[in-house]
PDB file of C-alpha atoms and ligand atoms in Angstrom:
ATOM      1  CA  MET A   1      35.285  85.311   7.512  1.00 79.00           C
ATOM      2  CA  ARG A   2      38.807  85.796   6.270  1.00 96.00           C
ATOM      3  CA  THR A   3      39.309  87.377   2.869  1.00 97.00           C
ATOM      4  CA  PRO A   4      42.732  86.424   1.497  1.00 98.00           C
ATOM      5  CA  LEU A   5      45.263  89.239   1.680  1.00 98.00           C
ATOM      6  CA  VAL A   6      48.248  89.633  -0.658  1.00 98.00           C
ATOM      7  CA  ILE A   7      50.953  92.158   0.182  1.00 98.00           C
ATOM      8  CA  GLY A   8      53.904  93.179  -1.996  1.00 98.00           C
ATOM      9  CA  ASN A   9      57.051  94.266  -0.183  1.00 98.00           C
ATOM     10  CA  TRP A  10      59.167  96.207  -2.657  1.00 98.00           C
ATOM     11  CA  LYS A  11      61.997  96.589  -0.106  1.00 98.00           C
ATOM     12  CA  MET A  12      64.704  99.107  -1.142  1.00 98.00           C
ATOM     13  CA  HIS A  13      63.939  98.918  -4.861  1.00 98.00           C
ATOM     14  CA  GLY A  14      62.692 101.521  -7.245  1.00 92.00           C
ATOM     15  CA  THR A  15      63.286 105.099  -8.237  1.00 94.00           C
ATOM     16  CA  GLN A  16      60.186 107.284  -8.568  1.00 95.00           C
ATOM     17  CA  ALA A  17      59.852 106.375 -12.230  1.00 96.00           C
ATOM     18  CA  VAL A  18      60.165 102.637 -11.609  1.00 97.00           C
ATOM     19  CA  ALA A  19      57.736 102.744  -8.688  1.00 98.00           C
ATOM     20  CA  ARG A  20      55.173 104.701 -10.703  1.00 98.00           C
ATOM     21  CA  GLU A  21      55.340 102.264 -13.582  1.00 98.00           C
ATOM     22  CA  LEU A  22      55.032  99.225 -11.287  1.00 98.00           C
ATOM     23  CA  ALA A  23      52.138 100.745  -9.324  1.00 98.00           C
ATOM     24  CA  GLN A  24      50.277 101.619 -12.523  1.00 98.00           C
ATOM     25  CA  ALA A  25      50.673  98.106 -13.889  1.00 98.00           C
ATOM     26  CA  VAL A  26      49.501  96.500 -10.615  1.00 98.00           C
ATOM     27  CA  ARG A  27      46.550  98.901 -10.386  1.00 98.00           C
ATOM     28  CA  ASP A  28      45.519  98.225 -13.985  1.00 98.00           C
ATOM     29  CA  GLY A  29      45.941  94.464 -13.634  1.00 98.00           C
ATOM     30  CA  LEU A  30      43.830  94.333 -10.471  1.00 98.00           C
ATOM     31  CA  LYS A  31      40.997  96.736 -11.229  1.00 96.00           C
ATOM     32  CA  ARG A  32      38.293  94.688  -9.519  1.00 92.00           C
ATOM     33  CA  PRO A  33      40.031  91.882  -7.653  1.00 93.00           C
ATOM     34  CA  ARG A  34      37.464  89.342  -6.483  1.00 93.00           C
ATOM     35  CA  GLY A  35      37.932  87.411  -3.275  1.00 96.00           C
ATOM     36  CA  VAL A  36      41.286  88.991  -2.441  1.00 97.00           C
ATOM     37  CA  GLU A  37      42.553  92.188  -0.824  1.00 98.00           C
ATOM     38  CA  VAL A  38      45.799  93.612  -2.217  1.00 98.00           C
ATOM     39  CA  VAL A  39      48.396  95.959  -0.695  1.00 98.00           C
ATOM     40  CA  VAL A  40      51.761  97.247  -1.974  1.00 98.00           C
ATOM     41  CA  CYS A  41      54.552  98.563   0.259  1.00 98.00           C
ATOM     42  CA  PRO A  42      56.956 100.757  -1.757  1.00 98.00           C
ATOM     43  CA  PRO A  43      60.087 102.371  -0.278  1.00 98.00           C
ATOM     44  CA  PHE A  44      59.400 105.540   1.747  1.00 97.00           C
ATOM     45  CA  THR A  45      60.629 107.850  -1.021  1.00 97.00           C
ATOM     46  CA  ALA A  46      58.086 106.468  -3.497  1.00 98.00           C
ATOM     47  CA  LEU A  47      55.066 106.598  -1.174  1.00 98.00           C
ATOM     48  CA  PRO A  48      53.649 109.954  -2.356  1.00 98.00           C
ATOM     49  CA  ALA A  49      54.003 109.016  -6.043  1.00 98.00           C
ATOM     50  CA  VAL A  50      52.420 105.595  -5.537  1.00 98.00           C
ATOM     51  CA  ALA A  51      49.679 107.062  -3.323  1.00 98.00           C
ATOM     52  CA  GLU A  52      48.744 109.370  -6.205  1.00 98.00           C
ATOM     53  CA  ILE A  53      48.558 106.464  -8.650  1.00 98.00           C
ATOM     54  CA  LEU A  54      46.502 104.301  -6.294  1.00 98.00           C
ATOM     55  CA  LYS A  55      43.943 107.017  -5.495  1.00 97.00           C
ATOM     56  CA  GLY A  56      40.530 105.394  -5.908  1.00 96.00           C
ATOM     57  CA  ALA A  57      42.089 102.047  -6.894  1.00 98.00           C
ATOM     58  CA  ALA A  58      41.386  98.630  -5.404  1.00 97.00           C
ATOM     59  CA  VAL A  59      45.031  98.252  -4.334  1.00 98.00           C
ATOM     60  CA  ALA A  60      45.925  99.770  -0.940  1.00 98.00           C
ATOM     61  CA  LEU A  61      49.136 101.416   0.212  1.00 98.00           C
ATOM     62  CA  GLY A  62      51.424 100.216   3.004  1.00 98.00           C
ATOM     63  CA  ALA A  63      54.823 101.084   4.471  1.00 98.00           C
ATOM     64  CA  GLN A  64      57.719  98.765   5.269  1.00 98.00           C
ATOM     65  CA  ASN A  65      58.486 100.072   8.752  1.00 98.00           C
ATOM     66  CA  CYS A  66      57.803 102.963  11.113  1.00 98.00           C
ATOM     67  CA  HIS A  67      59.010 104.461  14.373  1.00 98.00           C
ATOM     68  CA  TRP A  68      56.814 104.279  17.477  1.00 98.00           C
ATOM     69  CA  GLU A  69      56.787 108.008  18.250  1.00 98.00           C
ATOM     70  CA  ALA A  70      54.535 110.451  16.413  1.00 96.00           C
ATOM     71  CA  GLN A  71      57.378 113.002  16.160  1.00 96.00           C
ATOM     72  CA  GLY A  72      60.638 113.988  17.826  1.00 97.00           C
ATOM     73  CA  ALA A  73      64.420 113.884  17.673  1.00 98.00           C
ATOM     74  CA  PHE A  74      64.795 110.555  15.871  1.00 98.00           C
ATOM     75  CA  THR A  75      67.082 111.295  12.944  1.00 98.00           C
ATOM     76  CA  GLY A  76      66.367 109.191   9.895  1.00 97.00           C
ATOM     77  CA  GLU A  77      63.134 107.721  11.218  1.00 98.00           C
ATOM     78  CA  THR A  78      59.565 108.003   9.908  1.00 98.00           C
ATOM     79  CA  SER A  79      56.578 108.237  12.205  1.00 98.00           C
ATOM     80  CA  PRO A  80      53.254 106.436  11.837  1.00 97.00           C
ATOM     81  CA  ALA A  81      51.500 109.812  11.748  1.00 96.00           C
ATOM     82  CA  MET A  82      53.572 110.798   8.697  1.00 97.00           C
ATOM     83  CA  LEU A  83      52.748 107.546   6.958  1.00 98.00           C
ATOM     84  CA  ALA A  84      49.059 107.759   7.758  1.00 97.00           C
ATOM     85  CA  GLU A  85      49.051 111.280   6.310  1.00 96.00           C
ATOM     86  CA  LEU A  86      50.363 109.858   3.013  1.00 97.00           C
ATOM     87  CA  GLY A  87      47.511 107.381   2.871  1.00 97.00           C
ATOM     88  CA  CYS A  88      49.289 104.303   4.253  1.00 98.00           C
ATOM     89  CA  ARG A  89      46.715 102.038   5.827  1.00 98.00           C
ATOM     90  CA  TRP A  90      49.149  99.164   6.420  1.00 98.00           C
ATOM     91  CA  VAL A  91      52.649  98.785   7.837  1.00 98.00           C
ATOM     92  CA  LEU A  92      55.007  95.809   7.926  1.00 98.00           C
ATOM     93  CA  LEU A  93      56.669  95.398  11.329  1.00 98.00           C
ATOM     94  CA  GLY A  94      59.277  92.979  12.621  1.00 98.00           C
ATOM     95  CA  HIS A  95      60.367  91.857   9.152  1.00 98.00           C
ATOM     96  CA  SER A  96      63.328  89.512   9.528  1.00 97.00           C
ATOM     97  CA  GLU A  97      65.589  91.960   7.682  1.00 98.00           C
ATOM     98  CA  ARG A  98      64.742  94.541  10.360  1.00 98.00           C
ATOM     99  CA  ARG A  99      65.225  92.025  13.161  1.00 98.00           C
ATOM    100  CA  HIS A 100      68.519  90.647  11.870  1.00 96.00           C
ATOM    101  CA  ALA A 101      70.226  93.368   9.810  1.00 96.00           C
ATOM    102  CA  PHE A 102      69.067  96.263  12.016  1.00 97.00           C
ATOM    103  CA  ARG A 103      68.914  94.414  15.343  1.00 97.00           C
ATOM    104  CA  GLU A 104      65.324  95.432  16.103  1.00 98.00           C
ATOM    105  CA  THR A 105      64.216  93.916  19.372  1.00 98.00           C
ATOM    106  CA  ASP A 106      60.862  92.379  20.266  1.00 98.00           C
ATOM    107  CA  GLU A 107      60.268  95.292  22.626  1.00 98.00           C
ATOM    108  CA  GLU A 108      60.808  97.888  19.893  1.00 98.00           C
ATOM    109  CA  ILE A 109      58.596  95.950  17.512  1.00 98.00           C
ATOM    110  CA  ASN A 110      55.867  95.826  20.170  1.00 98.00           C
ATOM    111  CA  ARG A 111      56.021  99.604  20.589  1.00 98.00           C
ATOM    112  CA  LYS A 112      55.742 100.032  16.823  1.00 98.00           C
ATOM    113  CA  VAL A 113      52.747  97.694  16.582  1.00 98.00           C
ATOM    114  CA  ALA A 114      50.929  99.578  19.347  1.00 98.00           C
ATOM    115  CA  SER A 115      51.750 102.943  17.799  1.00 98.00           C
ATOM    116  CA  ALA A 116      50.659 101.888  14.299  1.00 98.00           C
ATOM    117  CA  VAL A 117      47.260 100.858  15.683  1.00 98.00           C
ATOM    118  CA  ARG A 118      46.976 104.138  17.609  1.00 97.00           C
ATOM    119  CA  HIS A 119      47.515 106.004  14.348  1.00 97.00           C
ATOM    120  CA  GLY A 120      44.787 104.096  12.546  1.00 97.00           C
ATOM    121  CA  MET A 121      47.041 101.787  10.550  1.00 98.00           C
ATOM    122  CA  ARG A 122      46.955  98.012  10.361  1.00 98.00           C
ATOM    123  CA  PRO A 123      50.243  96.411  11.456  1.00 98.00           C
ATOM    124  CA  VAL A 124      51.465  93.201   9.836  1.00 98.00           C
ATOM    125  CA  LEU A 125      53.636  91.529  12.471  1.00 98.00           C
ATOM    126  CA  CYS A 126      56.221  89.236  10.849  1.00 98.00           C
ATOM    127  CA  VAL A 127      57.537  86.221  12.743  1.00 98.00           C
ATOM    128  CA  GLY A 128      59.789  83.362  11.690  1.00 98.00           C
ATOM    129  CA  GLU A 129      62.649  81.097  12.592  1.00 98.00           C
ATOM    130  CA  THR A 130      66.148  80.842  11.102  1.00 98.00           C
ATOM    131  CA  ASP A 131      67.432  77.725   9.413  1.00 98.00           C
ATOM    132  CA  GLU A 132      69.503  76.861  12.504  1.00 98.00           C
ATOM    133  CA  GLU A 133      66.509  77.309  14.813  1.00 98.00           C
ATOM    134  CA  ARG A 134      64.396  75.010  12.637  1.00 98.00           C
ATOM    135  CA  ARG A 135      67.132  72.357  12.631  1.00 98.00           C
ATOM    136  CA  GLN A 136      67.239  72.558  16.421  1.00 98.00           C
ATOM    137  CA  GLY A 137      63.468  72.019  16.632  1.00 98.00           C
ATOM    138  CA  LEU A 138      62.868  75.539  17.912  1.00 98.00           C
ATOM    139  CA  THR A 139      60.402  76.776  15.272  1.00 98.00           C
ATOM    140  CA  PHE A 140      57.340  76.893  17.531  1.00 98.00           C
ATOM    141  CA  THR A 141      59.327  78.336  20.445  1.00 98.00           C
ATOM    142  CA  VAL A 142      60.707  81.155  18.292  1.00 98.00           C
ATOM    143  CA  VAL A 143      57.448  82.174  16.618  1.00 98.00           C
ATOM    144  CA  GLU A 144      55.592  81.941  19.914  1.00 98.00           C
ATOM    145  CA  GLY A 145      58.098  84.248  21.621  1.00 98.00           C
ATOM    146  CA  GLN A 146      57.896  86.766  18.766  1.00 98.00           C
ATOM    147  CA  LEU A 147      54.096  86.760  18.742  1.00 98.00           C
ATOM    148  CA  ARG A 148      53.701  87.032  22.528  1.00 98.00           C
ATOM    149  CA  ALA A 149      56.215  89.893  22.662  1.00 98.00           C
ATOM    150  CA  GLY A 150      54.961  91.655  19.526  1.00 98.00           C
ATOM    151  CA  TRP A 151      51.372  91.784  20.730  1.00 98.00           C
ATOM    152  CA  ALA A 152      52.086  92.352  24.426  1.00 98.00           C
ATOM    153  CA  GLY A 153      49.762  94.817  26.128  1.00 98.00           C
ATOM    154  CA  LEU A 154      47.420  95.306  23.173  1.00 97.00           C
ATOM    155  CA  ALA A 155      43.684  95.418  23.852  1.00 96.00           C
ATOM    156  CA  SER A 156      41.394  93.063  21.963  1.00 94.00           C
ATOM    157  CA  GLU A 157      40.013  95.868  19.771  1.00 95.00           C
ATOM    158  CA  ASP A 158      43.624  96.688  18.787  1.00 97.00           C
ATOM    159  CA  LEU A 159      44.387  93.060  18.008  1.00 97.00           C
ATOM    160  CA  ALA A 160      41.364  92.961  15.727  1.00 96.00           C
ATOM    161  CA  ARG A 161      43.262  95.384  13.432  1.00 97.00           C
ATOM    162  CA  CYS A 162      46.385  93.227  13.325  1.00 98.00           C
ATOM    163  CA  VAL A 163      47.592  90.729  10.743  1.00 98.00           C
ATOM    164  CA  LEU A 164      50.324  88.114  11.220  1.00 98.00           C
ATOM    165  CA  ALA A 165      52.859  86.928   8.673  1.00 98.00           C
ATOM    166  CA  TYR A 166      54.800  83.701   9.118  1.00 98.00           C
ATOM    167  CA  GLU A 167      58.049  84.240   7.249  1.00 98.00           C
ATOM    168  CA  PRO A 168      60.689  81.591   7.860  1.00 98.00           C
ATOM    169  CA  VAL A 169      64.020  83.408   7.531  1.00 98.00           C
ATOM    170  CA  TRP A 170      65.499  80.530   5.521  1.00 98.00           C
ATOM    171  CA  ALA A 171      62.809  81.014   2.855  1.00 98.00           C
ATOM    172  CA  ILE A 172      63.151  84.771   2.366  1.00 98.00           C
ATOM    173  CA  GLY A 173      64.840  85.651  -0.904  1.00 96.00           C
ATOM    174  CA  THR A 174      66.368  82.186  -1.208  1.00 97.00           C
ATOM    175  CA  GLY A 175      64.073  80.611  -3.783  1.00 96.00           C
ATOM    176  CA  VAL A 176      63.356  77.828  -1.260  1.00 97.00           C
ATOM    177  CA  ASN A 177      59.788  78.254  -0.015  1.00 97.00           C
ATOM    178  CA  ALA A 178      58.317  76.369   2.916  1.00 98.00           C
ATOM    179  CA  THR A 179      56.101  73.585   1.620  1.00 98.00           C
ATOM    180  CA  ALA A 180      52.375  74.098   2.056  1.00 98.00           C
ATOM    181  CA  GLY A 181      52.500  71.440   4.781  1.00 98.00           C
ATOM    182  CA  GLN A 182      55.385  73.077   6.673  1.00 98.00           C
ATOM    183  CA  ALA A 183      53.707  76.483   6.539  1.00 98.00           C
ATOM    184  CA  ALA A 184      50.269  75.124   7.479  1.00 98.00           C
ATOM    185  CA  GLU A 185      51.729  73.447  10.568  1.00 98.00           C
ATOM    186  CA  VAL A 186      53.122  76.747  11.861  1.00 98.00           C
ATOM    187  CA  HIS A 187      49.996  78.700  10.897  1.00 98.00           C
ATOM    188  CA  GLY A 188      47.876  76.220  12.837  1.00 98.00           C
ATOM    189  CA  TYR A 189      50.173  76.634  15.826  1.00 98.00           C
ATOM    190  CA  LEU A 190      49.947  80.434  15.636  1.00 98.00           C
ATOM    191  CA  ARG A 191      46.169  80.345  15.340  1.00 98.00           C
ATOM    192  CA  GLY A 192      45.969  78.175  18.451  1.00 98.00           C
ATOM    193  CA  LEU A 193      48.195  80.632  20.241  1.00 98.00           C
ATOM    194  CA  VAL A 194      46.000  83.581  19.227  1.00 98.00           C
ATOM    195  CA  SER A 195      43.057  81.732  20.749  1.00 98.00           C
ATOM    196  CA  GLU A 196      44.993  81.373  23.995  1.00 97.00           C
ATOM    197  CA  LEU A 197      46.397  84.927  24.027  1.00 96.00           C
ATOM    198  CA  ALA A 198      43.210  86.712  22.932  1.00 97.00           C
ATOM    199  CA  SER A 199      40.036  84.758  22.131  1.00 97.00           C
ATOM    200  CA  LYS A 200      38.599  82.014  19.959  1.00 97.00           C
ATOM    201  CA  GLU A 201      36.809  84.694  17.936  1.00 97.00           C
ATOM    202  CA  LEU A 202      40.040  86.499  17.163  1.00 97.00           C
ATOM    203  CA  ALA A 203      41.727  83.214  16.259  1.00 98.00           C
ATOM    204  CA  GLN A 204      38.944  82.645  13.723  1.00 97.00           C
ATOM    205  CA  SER A 205      39.120  86.125  12.230  1.00 97.00           C
ATOM    206  CA  VAL A 206      42.838  87.013  12.286  1.00 98.00           C
ATOM    207  CA  ARG A 207      44.591  86.680   8.948  1.00 98.00           C
ATOM    208  CA  ILE A 208      47.884  84.802   8.975  1.00 98.00           C
ATOM    209  CA  LEU A 209      49.923  85.229   5.781  1.00 98.00           C
ATOM    210  CA  TYR A 210      52.816  83.137   4.568  1.00 98.00           C
ATOM    211  CA  GLY A 211      55.960  84.812   3.182  1.00 98.00           C
ATOM    212  CA  GLY A 212      59.192  83.412   1.760  1.00 98.00           C
ATOM    213  CA  SER A 213      59.940  82.828  -1.954  1.00 98.00           C
ATOM    214  CA  VAL A 214      56.292  82.970  -3.006  1.00 98.00           C
ATOM    215  CA  LYS A 215      56.038  82.807  -6.803  1.00 98.00           C
ATOM    216  CA  PRO A 216      53.186  82.432  -9.299  1.00 98.00           C
ATOM    217  CA  ASP A 217      53.752  78.669  -9.376  1.00 97.00           C
ATOM    218  CA  ASN A 218      53.541  78.009  -5.624  1.00 98.00           C
ATOM    219  CA  ALA A 219      50.984  80.623  -4.498  1.00 98.00           C
ATOM    220  CA  GLN A 220      47.943  78.472  -5.097  1.00 96.00           C
ATOM    221  CA  ALA A 221      49.211  75.419  -3.232  1.00 97.00           C
ATOM    222  CA  LEU A 222      50.103  77.572  -0.239  1.00 98.00           C
ATOM    223  CA  THR A 223      46.900  79.597  -0.086  1.00 97.00           C
ATOM    224  CA  GLN A 224      44.677  76.566  -0.532  1.00 96.00           C
ATOM    225  CA  GLU A 225      45.660  75.519   2.984  1.00 97.00           C
ATOM    226  CA  PRO A 226      42.771  76.480   5.291  1.00 96.00           C
ATOM    227  CA  ASP A 227      45.033  78.290   7.770  1.00 97.00           C
ATOM    228  CA  ILE A 228      47.011  80.284   5.166  1.00 98.00           C
ATOM    229  CA  ASP A 229      45.094  83.496   4.506  1.00 98.00           C
ATOM    230  CA  GLY A 230      47.253  85.034   1.821  1.00 98.00           C
ATOM    231  CA  VAL A 231      50.889  85.810   1.131  1.00 98.00           C
ATOM    232  CA  LEU A 232      53.564  88.429   1.730  1.00 98.00           C
ATOM    233  CA  VAL A 233      55.641  88.670  -1.431  1.00 98.00           C
ATOM    234  CA  GLY A 234      59.129  90.180  -1.780  1.00 98.00           C
ATOM    235  CA  GLY A 235      61.057  89.548  -5.019  1.00 98.00           C
ATOM    236  CA  ALA A 236      58.079  88.455  -7.110  1.00 98.00           C
ATOM    237  CA  SER A 237      56.190  91.656  -6.260  1.00 98.00           C
ATOM    238  CA  LEU A 238      58.721  93.664  -8.302  1.00 98.00           C
ATOM    239  CA  GLN A 239      57.349  92.156 -11.527  1.00 98.00           C
ATOM    240  CA  ALA A 240      53.791  93.401 -12.039  1.00 98.00           C
ATOM    241  CA  GLN A 241      52.637  90.316 -13.912  1.00 98.00           C
ATOM    242  CA  SER A 242      54.035  87.890 -11.304  1.00 98.00           C
ATOM    243  CA  PHE A 243      52.394  89.816  -8.489  1.00 98.00           C
ATOM    244  CA  ILE A 244      49.059  90.064 -10.293  1.00 98.00           C
ATOM    245  CA  THR A 245      49.107  86.315 -10.977  1.00 98.00           C
ATOM    246  CA  ILE A 246      49.931  85.579  -7.320  1.00 98.00           C
ATOM    247  CA  ALA A 247      47.052  87.803  -6.187  1.00 98.00           C
ATOM    248  CA  LYS A 248      44.615  86.081  -8.547  1.00 97.00           C
ATOM    249  CA  LYS A 249      45.786  82.624  -7.531  1.00 97.00           C
ATOM    250  CA  SER A 250      45.392  83.529  -3.865  1.00 97.00           C
ATOM    251  CA  ALA A 251      41.795  84.683  -4.256  1.00 95.00           C
ATOM    252  CA  ALA A 252      39.231  82.697  -2.315  1.00 82.00           C
ATOM    253  CA  ARG A 253      37.944  79.795  -4.420  1.00 60.00           C
ATOM    254  CA  SER A 254      34.427  80.294  -5.796  1.00 46.00           C
ATOM    255  CA  GLY A 255      34.294  83.734  -4.187  1.00 46.00           C
ATOM    256  CA  ALA A 256      33.971  82.254  -0.691  1.00 45.00           C
ATOM    257  CA  SER A 257      36.013  83.734   2.131  1.00 49.00           C
ATOM    258  CA  LYS A 258      37.673  81.423   4.648  1.00 55.00           C
ATOM    259  CA  GLU A 259      35.974  80.843   7.949  1.00 47.00           C
TER     260      GLU A 259
HETATM  261  C1  PEP B 301      59.845  89.259   2.183  1.00 72.45           C
HETATM  262  O1  PEP B 301      60.825  89.987   2.143  1.00 72.45           O
HETATM  263  O2  PEP B 301      58.925  89.525   2.981  1.00 72.45           O
HETATM  264  C2  PEP B 301      59.791  88.098   1.308  1.00 72.45           C
HETATM  265  C3  PEP B 301      58.875  87.212   1.541  1.00 72.45           C
HETATM  266  O3  PEP B 301      60.722  88.049   0.288  1.00 72.45           O
HETATM  267  P1  PEP B 301      60.768  86.980  -0.915  1.00 72.45           P
HETATM  268  O4  PEP B 301      59.371  86.816  -1.435  1.00 72.45           O
HETATM  269  O5  PEP B 301      61.677  87.595  -1.915  1.00 72.45           O
HETATM  270  O6  PEP B 301      61.298  85.696  -0.347  1.00 72.45           O
END
């Protein structure tokens, strides 16, 4: 059973006041979301303020990144233990902006995924090809490499806590989303790979989200695909009403979760 999951990635946007206002509006607009689980990932500086607002709410808190160590001489970094202490139950890892702008390697991402699980959080491993890689027919090769490396060495009970997000780099922040068909093809490929890497059971239960220019008007078409279990939303999650509409449109039809 896979309940759709909708995650808002606020990236590096929002002072305390802006984050509070956005969190309040999302919380109030999604008081009892039916057939969908919702998470917001504010910038690190806004986590305590948003955690306070979301106390007891149906919307959960996530972080946008973490280090793999629990503590130490890592100037400027934030550990999973620190995030867990603030109430973060989720963490985005391997986002394409981290991979490309900050040169994060598959090995580092793998260490982060393992550490997030160890600290009781649920890692969302992001994978996706660039425009050039897609044109060269390398989409499956790229996402396969990122998934194999990102999950390397994890035990099956750890993998059961993990979520995947297919985020084609060419669709992030561009206004050009993958079509439902393009996304479904890659999601199907990833699900097959999970079956091979872990088990058929995990392939049936793991949630695979789509991310890349998701908006209120394309969310439903994407999430109606049987292999698309929700969405990871960047720009449109900064407008409370857009995000709330996306969450509602992604909810499982007639209250039924995907199997
Ligand atoms: C993202 O950054 O994860 C993302 C999907 O961004 P956007 O929705 O703005 O394309």
